[in-house]
């Protein structure tokens, strides 16, 4: 079976990337699986343990780091976030495209480790709309919202390090574009290294 792709999706807080990824993975559930991260952030609203995140104390999280159980981790606005390694490896080997919804520092670490990773950045149609969405979500204080908006400005400096940028204006349109981009990228020479190598080996027969 062909190995699944590793896909990183990033975007400023409030861009709606969570909703986007949930829709993608439920609509095309045979093709994709979403990795569940560990975090020291407190659960928000209806978030459940093991579904949105594995919620950890700082001590527990630091133990995971010490035991090398994380593929990457980063500190984001005062909390730790990290990707459990075993999940990603097992599902890729089972042929699923594994999606990581993580921020930029983690994304670049993953790209360093796995050169064939596909990096996609999701943006809102405008900065005003971003603020609007964060305020409407109503889950954070004004101080946290302002911190996240400042952070968005910093993160915007790194967008060119991603392979693709998608505007999440209309959710329905964006989810289909996302699926098309990932499908097209599965044919990229970067991902198809094994196929190319196999053909090269087979072709050697004719040059001897
Ligand atoms: P939130 O607190 O809004 O759920 O997430 C804050 C940021 O952390 C988002 O940009 C999200 O993509 C990112 N994030 C979530 N899980 C991980 C992870 O495992 N590693 C890294 N590096 N970032 C993560």
PDB file of C-alpha atoms and ligand atoms in Angstrom:
ATOM      1  CA  UNK A   1       0.000   0.000   0.000  1.00  0.00           C
ATOM      2  CA  UNK A   2       1.169   3.511  -0.798  1.00  0.00           C
ATOM      3  CA  UNK A   3       2.180   5.581   2.225  1.00  0.00           C
ATOM      4  CA  UNK A   4      -0.137   8.462   3.153  1.00  0.00           C
ATOM      5  CA  UNK A   5       0.953  12.081   2.835  1.00  0.00           C
ATOM      6  CA  UNK A   6       1.853  14.231   5.807  1.00  0.00           C
ATOM      7  CA  UNK A   7      -0.050  17.502   5.551  1.00  0.00           C
ATOM      8  CA  UNK A   8       0.387  20.498   7.825  1.00  0.00           C
ATOM      9  CA  UNK A   9      -2.350  23.097   7.976  1.00  0.00           C
ATOM     10  CA  UNK A  10      -1.656  26.385   9.738  1.00  0.00           C
ATOM     11  CA  UNK A  11      -3.456  29.676   9.960  1.00  0.00           C
ATOM     12  CA  UNK A  12      -4.036  32.516  12.403  1.00  0.00           C
ATOM     13  CA  UNK A  13      -6.291  31.762  15.366  1.00  0.00           C
ATOM     14  CA  UNK A  14      -9.856  32.535  14.293  1.00  0.00           C
ATOM     15  CA  UNK A  15      -9.347  31.748  10.595  1.00  0.00           C
ATOM     16  CA  UNK A  16     -11.738  28.823  10.863  1.00  0.00           C
ATOM     17  CA  UNK A  17      -9.080  26.237  10.043  1.00  0.00           C
ATOM     18  CA  UNK A  18     -10.419  23.902  12.733  1.00  0.00           C
ATOM     19  CA  UNK A  19     -13.875  23.848  11.143  1.00  0.00           C
ATOM     20  CA  UNK A  20     -12.303  23.476   7.710  1.00  0.00           C
ATOM     21  CA  UNK A  21     -10.190  20.490   8.692  1.00  0.00           C
ATOM     22  CA  UNK A  22     -13.075  18.809  10.530  1.00  0.00           C
ATOM     23  CA  UNK A  23     -15.238  19.131   7.441  1.00  0.00           C
ATOM     24  CA  UNK A  24     -12.489  17.777   5.176  1.00  0.00           C
ATOM     25  CA  UNK A  25     -11.794  14.752   7.371  1.00  0.00           C
ATOM     26  CA  UNK A  26     -15.482  13.902   7.829  1.00  0.00           C
ATOM     27  CA  UNK A  27     -16.378  14.365   4.157  1.00  0.00           C
ATOM     28  CA  UNK A  28     -13.420  12.322   2.893  1.00  0.00           C
ATOM     29  CA  UNK A  29     -12.965  10.061   5.890  1.00  0.00           C
ATOM     30  CA  UNK A  30     -11.409   7.201   3.915  1.00  0.00           C
ATOM     31  CA  UNK A  31      -8.548   9.440   2.788  1.00  0.00           C
ATOM     32  CA  UNK A  32      -7.732  11.608   5.789  1.00  0.00           C
ATOM     33  CA  UNK A  33      -7.177  11.389   9.492  1.00  0.00           C
ATOM     34  CA  UNK A  34      -6.603  14.307  11.852  1.00  0.00           C
ATOM     35  CA  UNK A  35      -3.826  14.004  14.402  1.00  0.00           C
ATOM     36  CA  UNK A  36      -4.871  14.935  17.961  1.00  0.00           C
ATOM     37  CA  UNK A  37      -2.285  17.114  19.708  1.00  0.00           C
ATOM     38  CA  UNK A  38      -1.353  17.378  23.357  1.00  0.00           C
ATOM     39  CA  UNK A  39      -1.620  20.785  25.020  1.00  0.00           C
ATOM     40  CA  UNK A  40      -1.334  22.472  28.407  1.00  0.00           C
ATOM     41  CA  UNK A  41      -4.110  24.915  27.449  1.00  0.00           C
ATOM     42  CA  UNK A  42      -7.378  24.509  29.382  1.00  0.00           C
ATOM     43  CA  UNK A  43     -10.362  23.028  27.469  1.00  0.00           C
ATOM     44  CA  UNK A  44     -12.482  25.675  25.721  1.00  0.00           C
ATOM     45  CA  UNK A  45     -16.298  25.512  25.480  1.00  0.00           C
ATOM     46  CA  UNK A  46     -17.365  22.014  24.412  1.00  0.00           C
ATOM     47  CA  UNK A  47     -13.864  20.606  23.855  1.00  0.00           C
ATOM     48  CA  UNK A  48     -13.393  17.011  24.983  1.00  0.00           C
ATOM     49  CA  UNK A  49     -10.346  15.044  26.113  1.00  0.00           C
ATOM     50  CA  UNK A  50      -8.886  12.985  23.261  1.00  0.00           C
ATOM     51  CA  UNK A  51     -11.124  14.582  20.610  1.00  0.00           C
ATOM     52  CA  UNK A  52      -9.883  18.157  20.184  1.00  0.00           C
ATOM     53  CA  UNK A  53      -6.764  17.689  22.326  1.00  0.00           C
ATOM     54  CA  UNK A  54      -5.153  15.553  24.988  1.00  0.00           C
ATOM     55  CA  UNK A  55      -5.197  18.052  27.851  1.00  0.00           C
ATOM     56  CA  UNK A  56      -2.040  17.849  29.977  1.00  0.00           C
ATOM     57  CA  UNK A  57      -0.488  19.578  32.952  1.00  0.00           C
ATOM     58  CA  UNK A  58       2.872  21.278  32.369  1.00  0.00           C
ATOM     59  CA  UNK A  59       4.567  18.410  34.274  1.00  0.00           C
ATOM     60  CA  UNK A  60       2.875  15.756  32.131  1.00  0.00           C
ATOM     61  CA  UNK A  61       3.768  17.613  28.954  1.00  0.00           C
ATOM     62  CA  UNK A  62       7.396  18.004  29.967  1.00  0.00           C
ATOM     63  CA  UNK A  63       7.526  14.284  30.683  1.00  0.00           C
ATOM     64  CA  UNK A  64       6.318  13.577  27.121  1.00  0.00           C
ATOM     65  CA  UNK A  65       9.148  15.794  25.833  1.00  0.00           C
ATOM     66  CA  UNK A  66      11.697  13.990  28.009  1.00  0.00           C
ATOM     67  CA  UNK A  67      10.509  10.587  26.766  1.00  0.00           C
ATOM     68  CA  UNK A  68      10.763  11.748  23.144  1.00  0.00           C
ATOM     69  CA  UNK A  69       7.094  11.012  22.541  1.00  0.00           C
ATOM     70  CA  UNK A  70       6.465  14.154  20.468  1.00  0.00           C
ATOM     71  CA  UNK A  71       7.259  14.650  16.792  1.00  0.00           C
ATOM     72  CA  UNK A  72       7.458  18.392  17.473  1.00  0.00           C
ATOM     73  CA  UNK A  73       6.257  20.824  20.092  1.00  0.00           C
ATOM     74  CA  UNK A  74       6.081  24.580  20.491  1.00  0.00           C
ATOM     75  CA  UNK A  75       5.014  27.227  22.958  1.00  0.00           C
ATOM     76  CA  UNK A  76       2.147  29.316  21.642  1.00  0.00           C
ATOM     77  CA  UNK A  77       0.703  32.245  23.621  1.00  0.00           C
ATOM     78  CA  UNK A  78       1.808  30.863  27.036  1.00  0.00           C
ATOM     79  CA  UNK A  79       0.919  27.195  26.438  1.00  0.00           C
ATOM     80  CA  UNK A  80       2.672  24.098  25.132  1.00  0.00           C
ATOM     81  CA  UNK A  81       1.310  22.274  22.096  1.00  0.00           C
ATOM     82  CA  UNK A  82       2.790  19.088  20.594  1.00  0.00           C
ATOM     83  CA  UNK A  83       2.185  16.278  18.103  1.00  0.00           C
ATOM     84  CA  UNK A  84       2.287  12.696  19.459  1.00  0.00           C
ATOM     85  CA  UNK A  85       4.710  10.769  17.215  1.00  0.00           C
ATOM     86  CA  UNK A  86       3.255   7.238  17.204  1.00  0.00           C
ATOM     87  CA  UNK A  87      -0.118   8.269  15.751  1.00  0.00           C
ATOM     88  CA  UNK A  88       1.394   9.946  12.687  1.00  0.00           C
ATOM     89  CA  UNK A  89       3.707   7.038  11.879  1.00  0.00           C
ATOM     90  CA  UNK A  90       1.049   4.341  12.229  1.00  0.00           C
ATOM     91  CA  UNK A  91      -1.608   6.053  10.126  1.00  0.00           C
ATOM     92  CA  UNK A  92       0.752   7.062   7.326  1.00  0.00           C
ATOM     93  CA  UNK A  93       1.905   3.471   7.078  1.00  0.00           C
ATOM     94  CA  UNK A  94      -1.755   2.422   6.913  1.00  0.00           C
ATOM     95  CA  UNK A  95      -2.053   4.642   3.803  1.00  0.00           C
ATOM     96  CA  UNK A  96      -3.999   7.559   5.304  1.00  0.00           C
ATOM     97  CA  UNK A  97      -3.150  11.189   4.689  1.00  0.00           C
ATOM     98  CA  UNK A  98      -2.417  12.520   8.169  1.00  0.00           C
ATOM     99  CA  UNK A  99      -3.364  16.143   8.840  1.00  0.00           C
ATOM    100  CA  UNK A 100      -1.582  18.192  11.492  1.00  0.00           C
ATOM    101  CA  UNK A 101      -3.304  21.412  12.428  1.00  0.00           C
ATOM    102  CA  UNK A 102      -0.363  23.197  14.030  1.00  0.00           C
ATOM    103  CA  UNK A 103       1.291  26.596  14.232  1.00  0.00           C
ATOM    104  CA  UNK A 104       4.272  27.757  12.213  1.00  0.00           C
ATOM    105  CA  UNK A 105       7.241  26.871  14.465  1.00  0.00           C
ATOM    106  CA  UNK A 106       6.034  23.267  14.655  1.00  0.00           C
ATOM    107  CA  UNK A 107       5.262  23.241  10.932  1.00  0.00           C
ATOM    108  CA  UNK A 108       8.824  24.192  10.052  1.00  0.00           C
ATOM    109  CA  UNK A 109      10.246  21.560  12.419  1.00  0.00           C
ATOM    110  CA  UNK A 110       8.115  18.895  10.733  1.00  0.00           C
ATOM    111  CA  UNK A 111       9.274  20.042   7.285  1.00  0.00           C
ATOM    112  CA  UNK A 112      12.902  19.768   8.480  1.00  0.00           C
ATOM    113  CA  UNK A 113      12.330  16.167   9.569  1.00  0.00           C
ATOM    114  CA  UNK A 114      10.147  15.056   6.671  1.00  0.00           C
ATOM    115  CA  UNK A 115      11.002  16.819   3.426  1.00  0.00           C
ATOM    116  CA  UNK A 116       7.929  15.460   1.649  1.00  0.00           C
ATOM    117  CA  UNK A 117       5.510  17.266   4.020  1.00  0.00           C
ATOM    118  CA  UNK A 118       2.901  19.438   2.321  1.00  0.00           C
ATOM    119  CA  UNK A 119       2.500  22.811   4.044  1.00  0.00           C
ATOM    120  CA  UNK A 120      -0.741  24.746   3.611  1.00  0.00           C
ATOM    121  CA  UNK A 121      -1.531  28.124   5.189  1.00  0.00           C
ATOM    122  CA  UNK A 122      -5.157  29.222   5.563  1.00  0.00           C
ATOM    123  CA  UNK A 123      -5.918  32.953   5.783  1.00  0.00           C
ATOM    124  CA  UNK A 124      -9.070  35.000   6.404  1.00  0.00           C
ATOM    125  CA  UNK A 125     -10.297  37.363   3.663  1.00  0.00           C
ATOM    126  CA  UNK A 126      -9.064  40.380   5.703  1.00  0.00           C
ATOM    127  CA  UNK A 127      -7.634  41.412   9.095  1.00  0.00           C
ATOM    128  CA  UNK A 128     -10.941  43.079  10.062  1.00  0.00           C
ATOM    129  CA  UNK A 129     -12.784  39.836   9.389  1.00  0.00           C
ATOM    130  CA  UNK A 130     -10.261  37.960  11.549  1.00  0.00           C
ATOM    131  CA  UNK A 131     -10.925  40.226  14.529  1.00  0.00           C
ATOM    132  CA  UNK A 132     -14.633  39.918  13.916  1.00  0.00           C
ATOM    133  CA  UNK A 133     -14.466  36.099  14.003  1.00  0.00           C
ATOM    134  CA  UNK A 134     -12.380  36.050  17.194  1.00  0.00           C
ATOM    135  CA  UNK A 135     -14.785  38.413  18.964  1.00  0.00           C
ATOM    136  CA  UNK A 136     -17.846  36.484  17.742  1.00  0.00           C
ATOM    137  CA  UNK A 137     -16.393  33.174  18.957  1.00  0.00           C
ATOM    138  CA  UNK A 138     -16.738  34.669  22.441  1.00  0.00           C
ATOM    139  CA  UNK A 139     -14.430  32.135  24.106  1.00  0.00           C
ATOM    140  CA  UNK A 140     -11.555  34.461  24.976  1.00  0.00           C
ATOM    141  CA  UNK A 141     -11.038  37.661  26.914  1.00  0.00           C
ATOM    142  CA  UNK A 142     -10.209  40.885  25.087  1.00  0.00           C
ATOM    143  CA  UNK A 143      -6.629  40.616  26.310  1.00  0.00           C
ATOM    144  CA  UNK A 144      -6.192  37.118  24.820  1.00  0.00           C
ATOM    145  CA  UNK A 145      -7.850  38.235  21.570  1.00  0.00           C
ATOM    146  CA  UNK A 146      -5.389  41.109  21.266  1.00  0.00           C
ATOM    147  CA  UNK A 147      -2.474  38.784  21.976  1.00  0.00           C
ATOM    148  CA  UNK A 148      -3.667  36.405  19.264  1.00  0.00           C
ATOM    149  CA  UNK A 149      -4.077  39.271  16.768  1.00  0.00           C
ATOM    150  CA  UNK A 150      -0.532  40.469  17.476  1.00  0.00           C
ATOM    151  CA  UNK A 151       0.666  36.922  17.045  1.00  0.00           C
ATOM    152  CA  UNK A 152      -1.147  36.750  13.671  1.00  0.00           C
ATOM    153  CA  UNK A 153       0.907  39.740  12.485  1.00  0.00           C
ATOM    154  CA  UNK A 154       4.123  37.898  13.424  1.00  0.00           C
ATOM    155  CA  UNK A 155       2.963  34.656  11.820  1.00  0.00           C
ATOM    156  CA  UNK A 156       2.099  36.421   8.574  1.00  0.00           C
ATOM    157  CA  UNK A 157       5.848  36.977   8.048  1.00  0.00           C
ATOM    158  CA  UNK A 158       6.339  33.244   7.558  1.00  0.00           C
ATOM    159  CA  UNK A 159       3.615  32.461   5.013  1.00  0.00           C
ATOM    160  CA  UNK A 160       6.010  32.157   2.055  1.00  0.00           C
ATOM    161  CA  UNK A 161       7.617  29.170   3.744  1.00  0.00           C
ATOM    162  CA  UNK A 162       4.432  27.219   3.027  1.00  0.00           C
ATOM    163  CA  UNK A 163       3.658  25.520  -0.288  1.00  0.00           C
ATOM    164  CA  UNK A 164       0.127  26.887  -0.686  1.00  0.00           C
ATOM    165  CA  UNK A 165      -2.050  29.654   0.761  1.00  0.00           C
ATOM    166  CA  UNK A 166      -5.853  29.338   0.776  1.00  0.00           C
ATOM    167  CA  UNK A 167      -8.424  32.030   1.619  1.00  0.00           C
ATOM    168  CA  UNK A 168     -11.185  30.785   3.887  1.00  0.00           C
ATOM    169  CA  UNK A 169     -14.011  33.064   2.849  1.00  0.00           C
ATOM    170  CA  UNK A 170     -16.663  30.565   1.811  1.00  0.00           C
ATOM    171  CA  UNK A 171     -16.169  27.378   3.894  1.00  0.00           C
ATOM    172  CA  UNK A 172     -17.722  25.057   1.310  1.00  0.00           C
ATOM    173  CA  UNK A 173     -15.525  26.385  -1.485  1.00  0.00           C
ATOM    174  CA  UNK A 174     -12.423  26.309   0.691  1.00  0.00           C
ATOM    175  CA  UNK A 175     -12.865  22.666   1.738  1.00  0.00           C
ATOM    176  CA  UNK A 176     -13.123  21.560  -1.886  1.00  0.00           C
ATOM    177  CA  UNK A 177     -10.094  23.633  -2.917  1.00  0.00           C
ATOM    178  CA  UNK A 178      -8.152  22.131  -0.022  1.00  0.00           C
ATOM    179  CA  UNK A 179      -9.026  18.600  -1.143  1.00  0.00           C
ATOM    180  CA  UNK A 180      -8.015  19.416  -4.755  1.00  0.00           C
ATOM    181  CA  UNK A 181      -4.705  20.943  -3.691  1.00  0.00           C
ATOM    182  CA  UNK A 182      -3.841  17.877  -1.587  1.00  0.00           C
ATOM    183  CA  UNK A 183      -4.878  15.492  -4.384  1.00  0.00           C
ATOM    184  CA  UNK A 184      -2.731  17.353  -6.925  1.00  0.00           C
ATOM    185  CA  UNK A 185       0.218  17.458  -4.524  1.00  0.00           C
ATOM    186  CA  UNK A 186       0.101  13.666  -4.144  1.00  0.00           C
ATOM    187  CA  UNK A 187       1.531  13.522  -7.684  1.00  0.00           C
ATOM    188  CA  UNK A 188       4.421  15.870  -6.962  1.00  0.00           C
ATOM    189  CA  UNK A 189       7.904  14.466  -7.601  1.00  0.00           C
ATOM    190  CA  UNK A 190       8.763  15.279  -3.970  1.00  0.00           C
ATOM    191  CA  UNK A 191       6.134  12.820  -2.722  1.00  0.00           C
ATOM    192  CA  UNK A 192       6.615  10.219  -5.453  1.00  0.00           C
ATOM    193  CA  UNK A 193      10.263   9.452  -4.675  1.00  0.00           C
ATOM    194  CA  UNK A 194       9.630   5.712  -4.194  1.00  0.00           C
ATOM    195  CA  UNK A 195       7.812   5.355  -7.525  1.00  0.00           C
ATOM    196  CA  UNK A 196      10.566   7.223  -9.356  1.00  0.00           C
ATOM    197  CA  UNK A 197      13.285   5.121  -7.737  1.00  0.00           C
ATOM    198  CA  UNK A 198      11.484   1.859  -8.546  1.00  0.00           C
ATOM    199  CA  UNK A 199      11.136   2.818 -12.217  1.00  0.00           C
ATOM    200  CA  UNK A 200      14.799   3.782 -12.380  1.00  0.00           C
ATOM    201  CA  UNK A 201      15.792   0.411 -10.985  1.00  0.00           C
ATOM    202  CA  UNK A 202      13.498  -1.411 -13.425  1.00  0.00           C
ATOM    203  CA  UNK A 203      14.849   0.560 -16.381  1.00  0.00           C
ATOM    204  CA  UNK A 204      18.415  -0.466 -15.571  1.00  0.00           C
ATOM    205  CA  UNK A 205      17.642  -3.856 -17.128  1.00  0.00           C
ATOM    206  CA  UNK A 206      17.618  -2.179 -20.531  1.00  0.00           C
ATOM    207  CA  UNK A 207      20.918  -0.418 -20.215  1.00  0.00           C
ATOM    208  CA  UNK A 208      23.008  -3.497 -19.309  1.00  0.00           C
TER     209      UNK A 208
HETATM  210  P1  LIG B   1      -5.771  26.781  20.004  1.00  0.00           P
HETATM  211  O1  LIG B   1      -5.403  27.143  21.404  1.00  0.00           O
HETATM  212  O2  LIG B   1      -6.481  27.896  19.289  1.00  0.00           O
HETATM  213  O3  LIG B   1      -6.509  25.462  19.914  1.00  0.00           O
HETATM  214  O4  LIG B   1      -4.407  26.550  19.213  1.00  0.00           O
HETATM  215  C1  LIG B   1      -3.431  27.545  19.180  1.00  0.00           C
HETATM  216  C2  LIG B   1      -2.414  27.256  18.087  1.00  0.00           C
HETATM  217  O5  LIG B   1      -1.678  26.076  18.377  1.00  0.00           O
HETATM  218  C3  LIG B   1      -3.068  27.027  16.717  1.00  0.00           C
HETATM  219  O6  LIG B   1      -2.329  27.768  15.742  1.00  0.00           O
HETATM  220  C4  LIG B   1      -2.926  25.549  16.510  1.00  0.00           C
HETATM  221  O7  LIG B   1      -2.837  25.220  15.132  1.00  0.00           O
HETATM  222  C5  LIG B   1      -1.604  25.274  17.212  1.00  0.00           C
HETATM  223  N1  LIG B   1      -1.407  23.878  17.574  1.00  0.00           N
HETATM  224  C6  LIG B   1      -2.335  22.944  17.914  1.00  0.00           C
HETATM  225  N2  LIG B   1      -1.750  21.759  18.136  1.00  0.00           N
HETATM  226  C7  LIG B   1      -0.425  21.916  17.922  1.00  0.00           C
HETATM  227  C8  LIG B   1       0.718  21.035  17.981  1.00  0.00           C
HETATM  228  O8  LIG B   1       0.635  19.842  18.256  1.00  0.00           O
HETATM  229  N3  LIG B   1       1.927  21.583  17.712  1.00  0.00           N
HETATM  230  C9  LIG B   1       2.093  22.897  17.375  1.00  0.00           C
HETATM  231  N4  LIG B   1       3.322  23.308  17.110  1.00  0.00           N
HETATM  232  N5  LIG B   1       1.055  23.742  17.309  1.00  0.00           N
HETATM  233  C10 LIG B   1      -0.196  23.272  17.590  1.00  0.00           C
END
